[in-house]
PDB file of C-alpha atoms and ligand atoms in Angstrom:
ATOM      1  CA  UNK G   1       0.000   0.000   0.000  1.00 88.00           C
ATOM      2  CA  UNK G   2       1.144   3.538  -0.683  1.00 95.00           C
ATOM      3  CA  UNK G   3       0.710   5.807   2.324  1.00 97.00           C
ATOM      4  CA  UNK G   4       0.989   8.827   0.067  1.00 97.00           C
ATOM      5  CA  UNK G   5       0.982   9.053  -3.711  1.00 97.00           C
ATOM      6  CA  UNK G   6       1.684  12.421  -5.237  1.00 97.00           C
ATOM      7  CA  UNK G   7       0.599  12.746  -8.853  1.00 97.00           C
ATOM      8  CA  UNK G   8       1.765  15.603 -11.067  1.00 97.00           C
ATOM      9  CA  UNK G   9       1.484  18.057  -8.216  1.00 97.00           C
ATOM     10  CA  UNK G  10       2.046  21.735  -9.015  1.00 97.00           C
ATOM     11  CA  UNK G  11       1.880  24.857  -6.905  1.00 97.00           C
ATOM     12  CA  UNK G  12       2.288  28.447  -8.006  1.00 97.00           C
ATOM     13  CA  UNK G  13       2.546  31.426  -5.723  1.00 95.00           C
ATOM     14  CA  UNK G  14       1.736  34.056  -8.321  1.00 93.00           C
ATOM     15  CA  UNK G  15       4.644  33.873 -10.771  1.00 94.00           C
ATOM     16  CA  UNK G  16       6.704  31.586  -8.518  1.00 95.00           C
ATOM     17  CA  UNK G  17       6.465  27.936  -9.430  1.00 96.00           C
ATOM     18  CA  UNK G  18       7.120  26.246  -6.092  1.00 96.00           C
ATOM     19  CA  UNK G  19       6.245  22.746  -7.351  1.00 97.00           C
ATOM     20  CA  UNK G  20       6.358  21.585 -10.957  1.00 97.00           C
ATOM     21  CA  UNK G  21       4.552  18.344 -11.813  1.00 97.00           C
ATOM     22  CA  UNK G  22       5.962  16.351  -8.925  1.00 97.00           C
ATOM     23  CA  UNK G  23       5.083  12.650  -8.700  1.00 97.00           C
ATOM     24  CA  UNK G  24       6.288  10.012  -6.249  1.00 97.00           C
ATOM     25  CA  UNK G  25       4.923   7.425  -3.916  1.00 97.00           C
ATOM     26  CA  UNK G  26       5.618   6.595  -0.257  1.00 97.00           C
ATOM     27  CA  UNK G  27       5.384   2.857   0.502  1.00 96.00           C
ATOM     28  CA  UNK G  28       4.056   1.799   3.926  1.00 96.00           C
ATOM     29  CA  UNK G  29       6.696   1.203   6.576  1.00 96.00           C
ATOM     30  CA  UNK G  30       9.370   3.415   5.054  1.00 97.00           C
ATOM     31  CA  UNK G  31      11.196   6.431   6.400  1.00 97.00           C
ATOM     32  CA  UNK G  32      10.730   8.694   3.403  1.00 97.00           C
ATOM     33  CA  UNK G  33      12.948  11.752   3.089  1.00 96.00           C
ATOM     34  CA  UNK G  34      11.991  14.728   0.980  1.00 96.00           C
ATOM     35  CA  UNK G  35      15.379  16.225   0.341  1.00 93.00           C
ATOM     36  CA  UNK G  36      16.226  19.541  -1.212  1.00 91.00           C
ATOM     37  CA  UNK G  37      17.944  22.851  -0.575  1.00 88.00           C
ATOM     38  CA  UNK G  38      16.060  25.778   0.945  1.00 87.00           C
ATOM     39  CA  UNK G  39      13.270  26.965  -1.295  1.00 90.00           C
ATOM     40  CA  UNK G  40      12.996  23.716  -3.259  1.00 93.00           C
ATOM     41  CA  UNK G  41       9.323  23.236  -2.323  1.00 95.00           C
ATOM     42  CA  UNK G  42       9.426  20.732   0.539  1.00 95.00           C
ATOM     43  CA  UNK G  43       7.269  22.710   2.954  1.00 94.00           C
ATOM     44  CA  UNK G  44       4.839  23.575   0.182  1.00 95.00           C
ATOM     45  CA  UNK G  45       4.482  19.900  -0.670  1.00 96.00           C
ATOM     46  CA  UNK G  46       3.822  18.881   2.933  1.00 95.00           C
ATOM     47  CA  UNK G  47       1.422  21.799   3.329  1.00 94.00           C
ATOM     48  CA  UNK G  48      -0.648  20.592   0.379  1.00 95.00           C
ATOM     49  CA  UNK G  49      -0.711  17.022   1.633  1.00 94.00           C
ATOM     50  CA  UNK G  50      -1.864  18.183   5.069  1.00 92.00           C
ATOM     51  CA  UNK G  51      -4.514  20.428   3.506  1.00 92.00           C
ATOM     52  CA  UNK G  52      -3.004  23.681   4.743  1.00 91.00           C
ATOM     53  CA  UNK G  53      -2.370  24.785   1.137  1.00 94.00           C
ATOM     54  CA  UNK G  54      -4.242  24.225  -2.100  1.00 95.00           C
ATOM     55  CA  UNK G  55      -2.476  22.693  -5.100  1.00 96.00           C
ATOM     56  CA  UNK G  56      -2.496  24.583  -8.410  1.00 97.00           C
ATOM     57  CA  UNK G  57      -2.534  21.322 -10.352  1.00 97.00           C
ATOM     58  CA  UNK G  58      -2.322  17.565  -9.984  1.00 97.00           C
ATOM     59  CA  UNK G  59      -3.372  15.644  -6.921  1.00 96.00           C
ATOM     60  CA  UNK G  60      -2.497  13.022  -4.355  1.00 97.00           C
ATOM     61  CA  UNK G  61      -3.971  10.081  -2.509  1.00 97.00           C
ATOM     62  CA  UNK G  62      -3.634   9.014   1.119  1.00 97.00           C
ATOM     63  CA  UNK G  63      -3.750   5.282   1.895  1.00 97.00           C
ATOM     64  CA  UNK G  64      -4.583   4.716  -1.804  1.00 96.00           C
ATOM     65  CA  UNK G  65      -7.798   6.711  -1.468  1.00 96.00           C
ATOM     66  CA  UNK G  66      -8.982  10.230  -2.177  1.00 96.00           C
ATOM     67  CA  UNK G  67      -7.818  12.240   0.851  1.00 95.00           C
ATOM     68  CA  UNK G  68     -10.310  13.055   3.602  1.00 93.00           C
ATOM     69  CA  UNK G  69     -10.158  14.466   7.119  1.00 91.00           C
ATOM     70  CA  UNK G  70     -10.500  10.884   8.342  1.00 91.00           C
ATOM     71  CA  UNK G  71      -7.251   9.941   6.568  1.00 93.00           C
ATOM     72  CA  UNK G  72      -5.457  12.966   7.951  1.00 91.00           C
ATOM     73  CA  UNK G  73      -6.461  11.978  11.452  1.00 89.00           C
ATOM     74  CA  UNK G  74      -4.195   8.960  11.044  1.00 92.00           C
ATOM     75  CA  UNK G  75      -1.244  11.238  10.362  1.00 94.00           C
ATOM     76  CA  UNK G  76       0.667  12.970  13.136  1.00 93.00           C
ATOM     77  CA  UNK G  77       2.407  16.151  11.991  1.00 92.00           C
ATOM     78  CA  UNK G  78       5.196  18.418  13.015  1.00 91.00           C
ATOM     79  CA  UNK G  79       5.077  21.123  10.361  1.00 85.00           C
ATOM     80  CA  UNK G  80       6.578  24.068  12.188  1.00 76.00           C
ATOM     81  CA  UNK G  81       7.726  24.773  15.702  1.00 67.00           C
ATOM     82  CA  UNK G  82       4.492  24.452  17.631  1.00 69.00           C
ATOM     83  CA  UNK G  83       3.377  27.023  20.116  1.00 79.00           C
ATOM     84  CA  UNK G  84       3.724  25.559  23.541  1.00 92.00           C
ATOM     85  CA  UNK G  85       2.970  27.567  26.638  1.00 93.00           C
ATOM     86  CA  UNK G  86       6.227  28.453  28.338  1.00 93.00           C
ATOM     87  CA  UNK G  87       4.824  28.530  31.857  1.00 94.00           C
ATOM     88  CA  UNK G  88       3.097  25.143  31.559  1.00 95.00           C
ATOM     89  CA  UNK G  89       4.617  21.685  31.977  1.00 95.00           C
ATOM     90  CA  UNK G  90       4.981  19.015  29.289  1.00 94.00           C
ATOM     91  CA  UNK G  91       1.897  17.211  30.575  1.00 94.00           C
ATOM     92  CA  UNK G  92      -0.206  20.371  30.624  1.00 94.00           C
ATOM     93  CA  UNK G  93       0.969  21.378  27.153  1.00 94.00           C
ATOM     94  CA  UNK G  94       0.198  17.938  25.740  1.00 94.00           C
ATOM     95  CA  UNK G  95      -3.278  18.037  27.320  1.00 94.00           C
ATOM     96  CA  UNK G  96      -3.951  21.233  25.394  1.00 92.00           C
ATOM     97  CA  UNK G  97      -2.455  19.788  22.195  1.00 90.00           C
ATOM     98  CA  UNK G  98      -4.642  16.683  22.571  1.00 91.00           C
ATOM     99  CA  UNK G  99      -7.757  18.811  23.082  1.00 89.00           C
ATOM    100  CA  UNK G 100      -6.979  20.944  20.008  1.00 85.00           C
ATOM    101  CA  UNK G 101      -6.409  17.872  17.849  1.00 81.00           C
ATOM    102  CA  UNK G 102      -9.472  16.138  19.228  1.00 78.00           C
ATOM    103  CA  UNK G 103      -7.256  13.323  20.397  1.00 75.00           C
ATOM    104  CA  UNK G 104      -7.557  11.567  23.728  1.00 73.00           C
ATOM    105  CA  UNK G 105      -5.426  12.785  26.625  1.00 75.00           C
ATOM    106  CA  UNK G 106      -5.113   9.221  27.900  1.00 82.00           C
ATOM    107  CA  UNK G 107      -1.867   8.417  26.152  1.00 88.00           C
ATOM    108  CA  UNK G 108       0.155  11.414  27.295  1.00 94.00           C
ATOM    109  CA  UNK G 109       2.283   9.244  29.580  1.00 93.00           C
ATOM    110  CA  UNK G 110       2.940   6.764  26.775  1.00 93.00           C
ATOM    111  CA  UNK G 111       4.006   9.553  24.448  1.00 94.00           C
ATOM    112  CA  UNK G 112       6.290  11.128  27.051  1.00 95.00           C
ATOM    113  CA  UNK G 113       7.992   7.765  27.534  1.00 94.00           C
ATOM    114  CA  UNK G 114       8.653   7.433  23.816  1.00 94.00           C
ATOM    115  CA  UNK G 115      10.197  10.883  23.485  1.00 93.00           C
ATOM    116  CA  UNK G 116      12.182  10.381  26.667  1.00 92.00           C
ATOM    117  CA  UNK G 117      10.675  13.229  28.647  1.00 94.00           C
ATOM    118  CA  UNK G 118       8.837  11.243  31.328  1.00 93.00           C
ATOM    119  CA  UNK G 119      11.383  12.280  33.960  1.00 93.00           C
ATOM    120  CA  UNK G 120      10.779  15.961  33.187  1.00 93.00           C
ATOM    121  CA  UNK G 121       7.057  15.830  32.563  1.00 92.00           C
ATOM    122  CA  UNK G 122       6.162  18.267  35.326  1.00 93.00           C
ATOM    123  CA  UNK G 123       8.924  20.792  34.511  1.00 94.00           C
ATOM    124  CA  UNK G 124       7.901  24.021  32.843  1.00 95.00           C
ATOM    125  CA  UNK G 125       8.402  24.177  29.087  1.00 94.00           C
ATOM    126  CA  UNK G 126      10.607  27.263  29.551  1.00 93.00           C
ATOM    127  CA  UNK G 127      13.174  25.136  31.391  1.00 94.00           C
ATOM    128  CA  UNK G 128      13.600  22.716  28.478  1.00 93.00           C
ATOM    129  CA  UNK G 129      16.594  22.594  26.159  1.00 91.00           C
ATOM    130  CA  UNK G 130      15.932  23.087  22.448  1.00 88.00           C
ATOM    131  CA  UNK G 131      16.248  19.349  21.904  1.00 90.00           C
ATOM    132  CA  UNK G 132      13.683  18.630  24.643  1.00 92.00           C
ATOM    133  CA  UNK G 133      11.310  21.180  23.122  1.00 92.00           C
ATOM    134  CA  UNK G 134      11.595  19.481  19.781  1.00 91.00           C
ATOM    135  CA  UNK G 135      11.038  16.068  21.364  1.00 93.00           C
ATOM    136  CA  UNK G 136       7.922  17.422  23.031  1.00 94.00           C
ATOM    137  CA  UNK G 137       6.718  18.633  19.630  1.00 94.00           C
ATOM    138  CA  UNK G 138       7.248  15.143  18.253  1.00 93.00           C
ATOM    139  CA  UNK G 139       5.404  13.841  21.304  1.00 94.00           C
ATOM    140  CA  UNK G 140       2.451  16.040  20.386  1.00 93.00           C
ATOM    141  CA  UNK G 141       2.508  14.527  16.886  1.00 93.00           C
ATOM    142  CA  UNK G 142       2.383  11.054  18.442  1.00 94.00           C
ATOM    143  CA  UNK G 143      -0.809  11.716  20.403  1.00 93.00           C
ATOM    144  CA  UNK G 144      -3.546   9.312  19.370  1.00 91.00           C
ATOM    145  CA  UNK G 145      -0.906   6.861  18.088  1.00 92.00           C
ATOM    146  CA  UNK G 146      -1.132   7.698  14.353  1.00 94.00           C
ATOM    147  CA  UNK G 147       0.327   5.190  11.900  1.00 94.00           C
ATOM    148  CA  UNK G 148       1.979   7.893   9.826  1.00 96.00           C
ATOM    149  CA  UNK G 149       4.164  10.795  10.923  1.00 97.00           C
ATOM    150  CA  UNK G 150       5.039  13.853   8.876  1.00 96.00           C
ATOM    151  CA  UNK G 151       7.959  15.974  10.074  1.00 95.00           C
ATOM    152  CA  UNK G 152       9.247  19.172   8.458  1.00 93.00           C
ATOM    153  CA  UNK G 153      12.955  19.651   9.215  1.00 92.00           C
ATOM    154  CA  UNK G 154      12.770  17.812  12.553  1.00 92.00           C
ATOM    155  CA  UNK G 155      16.349  18.607  13.573  1.00 91.00           C
ATOM    156  CA  UNK G 156      16.366  22.260  12.566  1.00 87.00           C
ATOM    157  CA  UNK G 157      18.361  24.428  14.953  1.00 83.00           C
ATOM    158  CA  UNK G 158      19.488  21.581  17.205  1.00 88.00           C
ATOM    159  CA  UNK G 159      23.025  20.909  18.394  1.00 89.00           C
ATOM    160  CA  UNK G 160      24.733  17.604  17.477  1.00 89.00           C
ATOM    161  CA  UNK G 161      23.460  15.868  20.628  1.00 90.00           C
ATOM    162  CA  UNK G 162      19.912  17.046  19.970  1.00 90.00           C
ATOM    163  CA  UNK G 163      20.183  15.926  16.356  1.00 91.00           C
ATOM    164  CA  UNK G 164      21.383  12.470  17.403  1.00 91.00           C
ATOM    165  CA  UNK G 165      18.473  12.144  19.869  1.00 91.00           C
ATOM    166  CA  UNK G 166      15.887  12.985  17.210  1.00 92.00           C
ATOM    167  CA  UNK G 167      17.566  10.568  14.833  1.00 93.00           C
ATOM    168  CA  UNK G 168      17.355   7.763  17.390  1.00 93.00           C
ATOM    169  CA  UNK G 169      13.738   8.639  18.052  1.00 93.00           C
ATOM    170  CA  UNK G 170      12.870   8.470  14.350  1.00 95.00           C
ATOM    171  CA  UNK G 171      14.575   5.080  14.080  1.00 95.00           C
ATOM    172  CA  UNK G 172      12.670   3.837  17.119  1.00 95.00           C
ATOM    173  CA  UNK G 173       9.365   5.035  15.677  1.00 95.00           C
ATOM    174  CA  UNK G 174      10.172   3.361  12.386  1.00 96.00           C
ATOM    175  CA  UNK G 175      11.017   0.087  14.131  1.00 96.00           C
ATOM    176  CA  UNK G 176       7.657   0.213  15.887  1.00 95.00           C
ATOM    177  CA  UNK G 177       6.035   0.127  12.449  1.00 95.00           C
ATOM    178  CA  UNK G 178       5.303   3.787  11.749  1.00 96.00           C
ATOM    179  CA  UNK G 179       5.704   5.277   8.305  1.00 97.00           C
ATOM    180  CA  UNK G 180       7.617   8.534   8.541  1.00 98.00           C
ATOM    181  CA  UNK G 181       7.727  11.250   5.915  1.00 97.00           C
ATOM    182  CA  UNK G 182      10.255  13.970   6.636  1.00 96.00           C
ATOM    183  CA  UNK G 183      11.490  17.038   4.816  1.00 95.00           C
ATOM    184  CA  UNK G 184      15.133  17.897   5.187  1.00 93.00           C
ATOM    185  CA  UNK G 185      17.813  19.946   3.492  1.00 90.00           C
ATOM    186  CA  UNK G 186      20.498  17.800   5.115  1.00 87.00           C
ATOM    187  CA  UNK G 187      21.737  15.003   2.927  1.00 85.00           C
ATOM    188  CA  UNK G 188      23.587  13.474   5.843  1.00 83.00           C
ATOM    189  CA  UNK G 189      20.398  13.292   7.884  1.00 86.00           C
ATOM    190  CA  UNK G 190      18.433  11.684   5.089  1.00 88.00           C
ATOM    191  CA  UNK G 191      21.224   9.223   4.444  1.00 85.00           C
ATOM    192  CA  UNK G 192      21.392   8.234   8.118  1.00 88.00           C
ATOM    193  CA  UNK G 193      17.702   7.737   8.869  1.00 93.00           C
ATOM    194  CA  UNK G 194      15.749   7.399   5.632  1.00 94.00           C
ATOM    195  CA  UNK G 195      15.086   4.253   3.636  1.00 94.00           C
ATOM    196  CA  UNK G 196      13.686   6.198   0.686  1.00 95.00           C
ATOM    197  CA  UNK G 197      14.156   9.676  -0.696  1.00 93.00           C
ATOM    198  CA  UNK G 198      12.671  12.128  -3.177  1.00 94.00           C
ATOM    199  CA  UNK G 199      15.116  14.851  -4.192  1.00 92.00           C
ATOM    200  CA  UNK G 200      13.656  18.233  -5.114  1.00 93.00           C
ATOM    201  CA  UNK G 201      15.370  21.139  -6.788  1.00 90.00           C
ATOM    202  CA  UNK G 202      13.503  24.377  -7.422  1.00 92.00           C
ATOM    203  CA  UNK G 203      10.181  22.593  -7.405  1.00 95.00           C
ATOM    204  CA  UNK G 204      11.251  19.810  -9.757  1.00 94.00           C
ATOM    205  CA  UNK G 205      11.681  16.201  -8.713  1.00 94.00           C
ATOM    206  CA  UNK G 206      15.231  15.191  -9.593  1.00 88.00           C
ATOM    207  CA  UNK G 207      15.017  11.566  -8.534  1.00 86.00           C
ATOM    208  CA  UNK G 208      13.197   9.303  -6.076  1.00 90.00           C
ATOM    209  CA  UNK G 209      13.441   5.793  -4.699  1.00 90.00           C
ATOM    210  CA  UNK G 210      15.522   3.651  -2.381  1.00 89.00           C
ATOM    211  CA  UNK G 211      18.315   5.553  -0.593  1.00 86.00           C
ATOM    212  CA  UNK G 212      20.831   2.737  -1.141  1.00 79.00           C
ATOM    213  CA  UNK G 213      20.227   2.862  -4.855  1.00 76.00           C
ATOM    214  CA  UNK G 214      20.184   6.620  -5.237  1.00 76.00           C
ATOM    215  CA  UNK G 215      22.936   7.647  -2.897  1.00 71.00           C
ATOM    216  CA  UNK G 216      25.394   4.994  -3.986  1.00 69.00           C
ATOM    217  CA  UNK G 217      28.898   5.681  -2.895  1.00 70.00           C
ATOM    218  CA  UNK G 218      31.444   5.356  -5.619  1.00 79.00           C
ATOM    219  CA  UNK G 219      35.074   4.512  -5.128  1.00 85.00           C
ATOM    220  CA  UNK G 220      37.306   7.260  -6.423  1.00 87.00           C
ATOM    221  CA  UNK G 221      40.966   6.558  -7.060  1.00 93.00           C
ATOM    222  CA  UNK G 222      43.259   9.561  -7.257  1.00 94.00           C
ATOM    223  CA  UNK G 223      46.394   9.049  -9.313  1.00 96.00           C
ATOM    224  CA  UNK G 224      49.386  11.034 -10.363  1.00 97.00           C
ATOM    225  CA  UNK G 225      52.204  10.530 -12.838  1.00 96.00           C
ATOM    226  CA  UNK G 226      54.617  12.660 -14.851  1.00 95.00           C
ATOM    227  CA  UNK G 227      52.329  12.671 -17.904  1.00 95.00           C
ATOM    228  CA  UNK G 228      48.716  13.187 -16.818  1.00 96.00           C
ATOM    229  CA  UNK G 229      47.303  12.913 -20.350  1.00 95.00           C
ATOM    230  CA  UNK G 230      48.953   9.548 -20.836  1.00 96.00           C
ATOM    231  CA  UNK G 231      47.802   8.422 -17.382  1.00 97.00           C
ATOM    232  CA  UNK G 232      44.237   9.347 -18.233  1.00 97.00           C
ATOM    233  CA  UNK G 233      44.348   7.390 -21.498  1.00 97.00           C
ATOM    234  CA  UNK G 234      45.788   4.352 -19.752  1.00 97.00           C
ATOM    235  CA  UNK G 235      43.163   4.426 -16.982  1.00 97.00           C
ATOM    236  CA  UNK G 236      40.410   4.654 -19.584  1.00 96.00           C
ATOM    237  CA  UNK G 237      41.552   1.257 -20.813  1.00 96.00           C
ATOM    238  CA  UNK G 238      41.428  -0.315 -17.369  1.00 96.00           C
ATOM    239  CA  UNK G 239      38.621  -2.854 -16.969  1.00 95.00           C
ATOM    240  CA  UNK G 240      36.103  -2.070 -14.209  1.00 94.00           C
ATOM    241  CA  UNK G 241      36.358   1.722 -14.156  1.00 94.00           C
ATOM    242  CA  UNK G 242      33.191   3.684 -14.903  1.00 91.00           C
ATOM    243  CA  UNK G 243      34.715   7.088 -15.673  1.00 91.00           C
ATOM    244  CA  UNK G 244      38.062   8.861 -15.715  1.00 94.00           C
ATOM    245  CA  UNK G 245      38.433  12.586 -15.050  1.00 91.00           C
ATOM    246  CA  UNK G 246      41.501  14.746 -15.463  1.00 92.00           C
ATOM    247  CA  UNK G 247      42.022  17.829 -13.329  1.00 84.00           C
ATOM    248  CA  UNK G 248      45.087  20.069 -13.504  1.00 82.00           C
ATOM    249  CA  UNK G 249      46.674  18.247 -10.570  1.00 88.00           C
ATOM    250  CA  UNK G 250      45.677  14.598 -10.852  1.00 93.00           C
ATOM    251  CA  UNK G 251      43.579  11.953 -12.551  1.00 95.00           C
ATOM    252  CA  UNK G 252      40.494  10.522 -10.897  1.00 93.00           C
ATOM    253  CA  UNK G 253      39.225   7.080 -11.837  1.00 94.00           C
ATOM    254  CA  UNK G 254      35.766   6.035 -10.652  1.00 91.00           C
ATOM    255  CA  UNK G 255      34.752   2.483  -9.761  1.00 90.00           C
ATOM    256  CA  UNK G 256      31.543   1.014  -8.367  1.00 86.00           C
ATOM    257  CA  UNK G 257      31.525   1.059  -4.555  1.00 81.00           C
ATOM    258  CA  UNK G 258      34.011  -1.456  -3.169  1.00 83.00           C
ATOM    259  CA  UNK G 259      35.382  -2.396  -6.604  1.00 89.00           C
ATOM    260  CA  UNK G 260      38.560  -0.314  -6.682  1.00 91.00           C
ATOM    261  CA  UNK G 261      41.696  -2.446  -6.221  1.00 94.00           C
ATOM    262  CA  UNK G 262      44.745  -0.224  -5.775  1.00 95.00           C
ATOM    263  CA  UNK G 263      47.284  -2.992  -6.385  1.00 96.00           C
ATOM    264  CA  UNK G 264      45.521  -3.864  -9.635  1.00 96.00           C
ATOM    265  CA  UNK G 265      45.505  -0.195 -10.670  1.00 97.00           C
ATOM    266  CA  UNK G 266      49.211   0.129  -9.933  1.00 97.00           C
ATOM    267  CA  UNK G 267      50.047  -3.034 -11.853  1.00 97.00           C
ATOM    268  CA  UNK G 268      47.871  -2.048 -14.798  1.00 97.00           C
ATOM    269  CA  UNK G 269      49.505   1.370 -15.108  1.00 97.00           C
ATOM    270  CA  UNK G 270      52.993  -0.113 -14.803  1.00 97.00           C
ATOM    271  CA  UNK G 271      52.213  -2.719 -17.458  1.00 97.00           C
ATOM    272  CA  UNK G 272      51.267   0.165 -19.776  1.00 96.00           C
ATOM    273  CA  UNK G 273      54.518   1.977 -19.093  1.00 96.00           C
ATOM    274  CA  UNK G 274      53.215   4.531 -16.562  1.00 96.00           C
ATOM    275  CA  UNK G 275      54.943   4.855 -13.219  1.00 96.00           C
ATOM    276  CA  UNK G 276      52.622   6.312 -10.595  1.00 97.00           C
ATOM    277  CA  UNK G 277      53.847   8.962  -8.211  1.00 96.00           C
ATOM    278  CA  UNK G 278      50.599   8.947  -6.254  1.00 96.00           C
ATOM    279  CA  UNK G 279      47.824   6.407  -5.761  1.00 96.00           C
ATOM    280  CA  UNK G 280      45.054   6.913  -3.264  1.00 93.00           C
ATOM    281  CA  UNK G 281      41.540   5.648  -2.672  1.00 89.00           C
ATOM    282  CA  UNK G 282      38.934   8.276  -1.829  1.00 81.00           C
ATOM    283  CA  UNK G 283      35.326   7.483  -1.189  1.00 68.00           C
ATOM    284  CA  UNK G 284      33.087   9.854  -3.035  1.00 62.00           C
ATOM    285  CA  UNK G 285      31.293  11.920  -0.469  1.00 57.00           C
ATOM    286  CA  UNK G 286      27.525  11.915  -0.481  1.00 60.00           C
ATOM    287  CA  UNK G 287      27.798  15.671  -0.308  1.00 62.00           C
ATOM    288  CA  UNK G 288      29.313  15.773  -3.777  1.00 65.00           C
ATOM    289  CA  UNK G 289      26.730  13.284  -5.013  1.00 66.00           C
ATOM    290  CA  UNK G 290      23.949  15.547  -3.767  1.00 70.00           C
ATOM    291  CA  UNK G 291      25.656  18.494  -5.382  1.00 69.00           C
ATOM    292  CA  UNK G 292      25.839  16.542  -8.612  1.00 68.00           C
ATOM    293  CA  UNK G 293      22.148  15.673  -8.367  1.00 67.00           C
ATOM    294  CA  UNK G 294      20.964  19.186  -7.691  1.00 68.00           C
ATOM    295  CA  UNK G 295      23.321  21.178  -9.883  1.00 65.00           C
TER     296      UNK G 295
HETATM  297  P1  ATP Y 301      12.750  25.848   3.252  1.00 97.59           P
HETATM  298  O1  ATP Y 301      13.555  24.679   3.701  1.00 97.59           O
HETATM  299  O2  ATP Y 301      13.548  27.102   3.154  1.00 97.59           O
HETATM  300  O3  ATP Y 301      11.451  26.032   3.969  1.00 97.59           O
HETATM  301  P2  ATP Y 301      11.348  24.536   1.150  1.00 97.59           P
HETATM  302  O4  ATP Y 301      12.063  23.542   0.319  1.00 97.59           O
HETATM  303  O5  ATP Y 301      10.449  24.039   2.195  1.00 97.59           O
HETATM  304  O6  ATP Y 301      12.388  25.543   1.738  1.00 97.59           O
HETATM  305  P3  ATP Y 301       9.155  26.134   0.281  1.00 97.59           P
HETATM  306  O7  ATP Y 301       9.070  26.812   1.598  1.00 97.59           O
HETATM  307  O8  ATP Y 301       8.113  25.147  -0.069  1.00 97.59           O
HETATM  308  O9  ATP Y 301      10.567  25.439   0.126  1.00 97.59           O
HETATM  309  O10 ATP Y 301       9.243  27.248  -0.848  1.00 97.59           O
HETATM  310  C1  ATP Y 301       9.285  26.950  -2.240  1.00 97.59           C
HETATM  311  C2  ATP Y 301       9.263  28.244  -3.029  1.00 97.59           C
HETATM  312  O11 ATP Y 301       7.995  28.883  -2.885  1.00 97.59           O
HETATM  313  C3  ATP Y 301      10.287  29.281  -2.598  1.00 97.59           C
HETATM  314  O12 ATP Y 301      10.727  29.949  -3.747  1.00 97.59           O
HETATM  315  C4  ATP Y 301       9.512  30.212  -1.711  1.00 97.59           C
HETATM  316  O13 ATP Y 301      10.070  31.488  -1.712  1.00 97.59           O
HETATM  317  C5  ATP Y 301       8.144  30.179  -2.361  1.00 97.59           C
HETATM  318  N1  ATP Y 301       7.049  30.412  -1.392  1.00 97.59           N
HETATM  319  C6  ATP Y 301       6.729  29.640  -0.316  1.00 97.59           C
HETATM  320  N2  ATP Y 301       5.648  30.122   0.331  1.00 97.59           N
HETATM  321  C7  ATP Y 301       5.262  31.234  -0.346  1.00 97.59           C
HETATM  322  C8  ATP Y 301       4.212  32.184  -0.191  1.00 97.59           C
HETATM  323  N3  ATP Y 301       3.313  32.085   0.796  1.00 97.59           N
HETATM  324  N4  ATP Y 301       4.144  33.196  -1.088  1.00 97.59           N
HETATM  325  C9  ATP Y 301       5.035  33.302  -2.086  1.00 97.59           C
HETATM  326  N5  ATP Y 301       6.040  32.449  -2.290  1.00 97.59           N
HETATM  327  C10 ATP Y 301       6.175  31.426  -1.447  1.00 97.59           C
END
């Protein structure tokens, strides 16, 4: 079953095209990242799905059906930093959140356990760290035990410890069977927690699917020799390489992840009459892959 299927979705704000014919599908049980730089349309997309914004074109389904308020009730959301009352405790704030959402207040203790705030449940919100505040916001999204969670930039503004805590929490929620859809501009975050990803750039879907397939790491071998042109030509003949680039300082040969064999490279070059002065394996960073995808 698809939790969410987006079909040719478009959104214009006057002359600004925030989404251009975007289509993708979120399978049940996945952690689905919507990845893109600032302004790529992530928030707009989530806003349309949660019925806060109207699409200019296209449509979407929830749970394989035309979306209704009933469907949205099965989705817990964290779309922006929620307004909690600073002088009230976690429990009191969640009681209000539950009342606003029309969700029962009976599972406040359960939710506080999950987000690891049970020990501070009677402390005032104003005494919480940023990370605790964000965990409380996720707790509010968990009220009523929805099967699906939608988070917009869940780690925004947090320090590394806070980020790690949210990451663990998302993994825990996923293991308990929830489907999680999250927008992020951080490739690293998506790579660490998401099983699937849709990459947006200026409102256009660049690619979507399984993270392991999309964000494949390549092996990059950096080589140097007296004659770089000759080195490049030789490496282009080497079996197994997928691409050879020449910069002004060295040659880079690309191999599928795990397939680069430095001894074999050295031997191959030597057999072709090239003596290497440098030979080094570099993993291609996901950062550069993302850059490649969005530029
Ligand atoms: P961010 O991470 O910065 O929130 P985003 O990927 O979520 O970025 P959106 O907030 O969806 O992107 O914005 C997409 C585009 O639509 C941007 O060019 C933005 O300036 C524009 N936009 C968003 N909301 C409005 C609005 N209410 N009126 C006009 N333009 C808007």
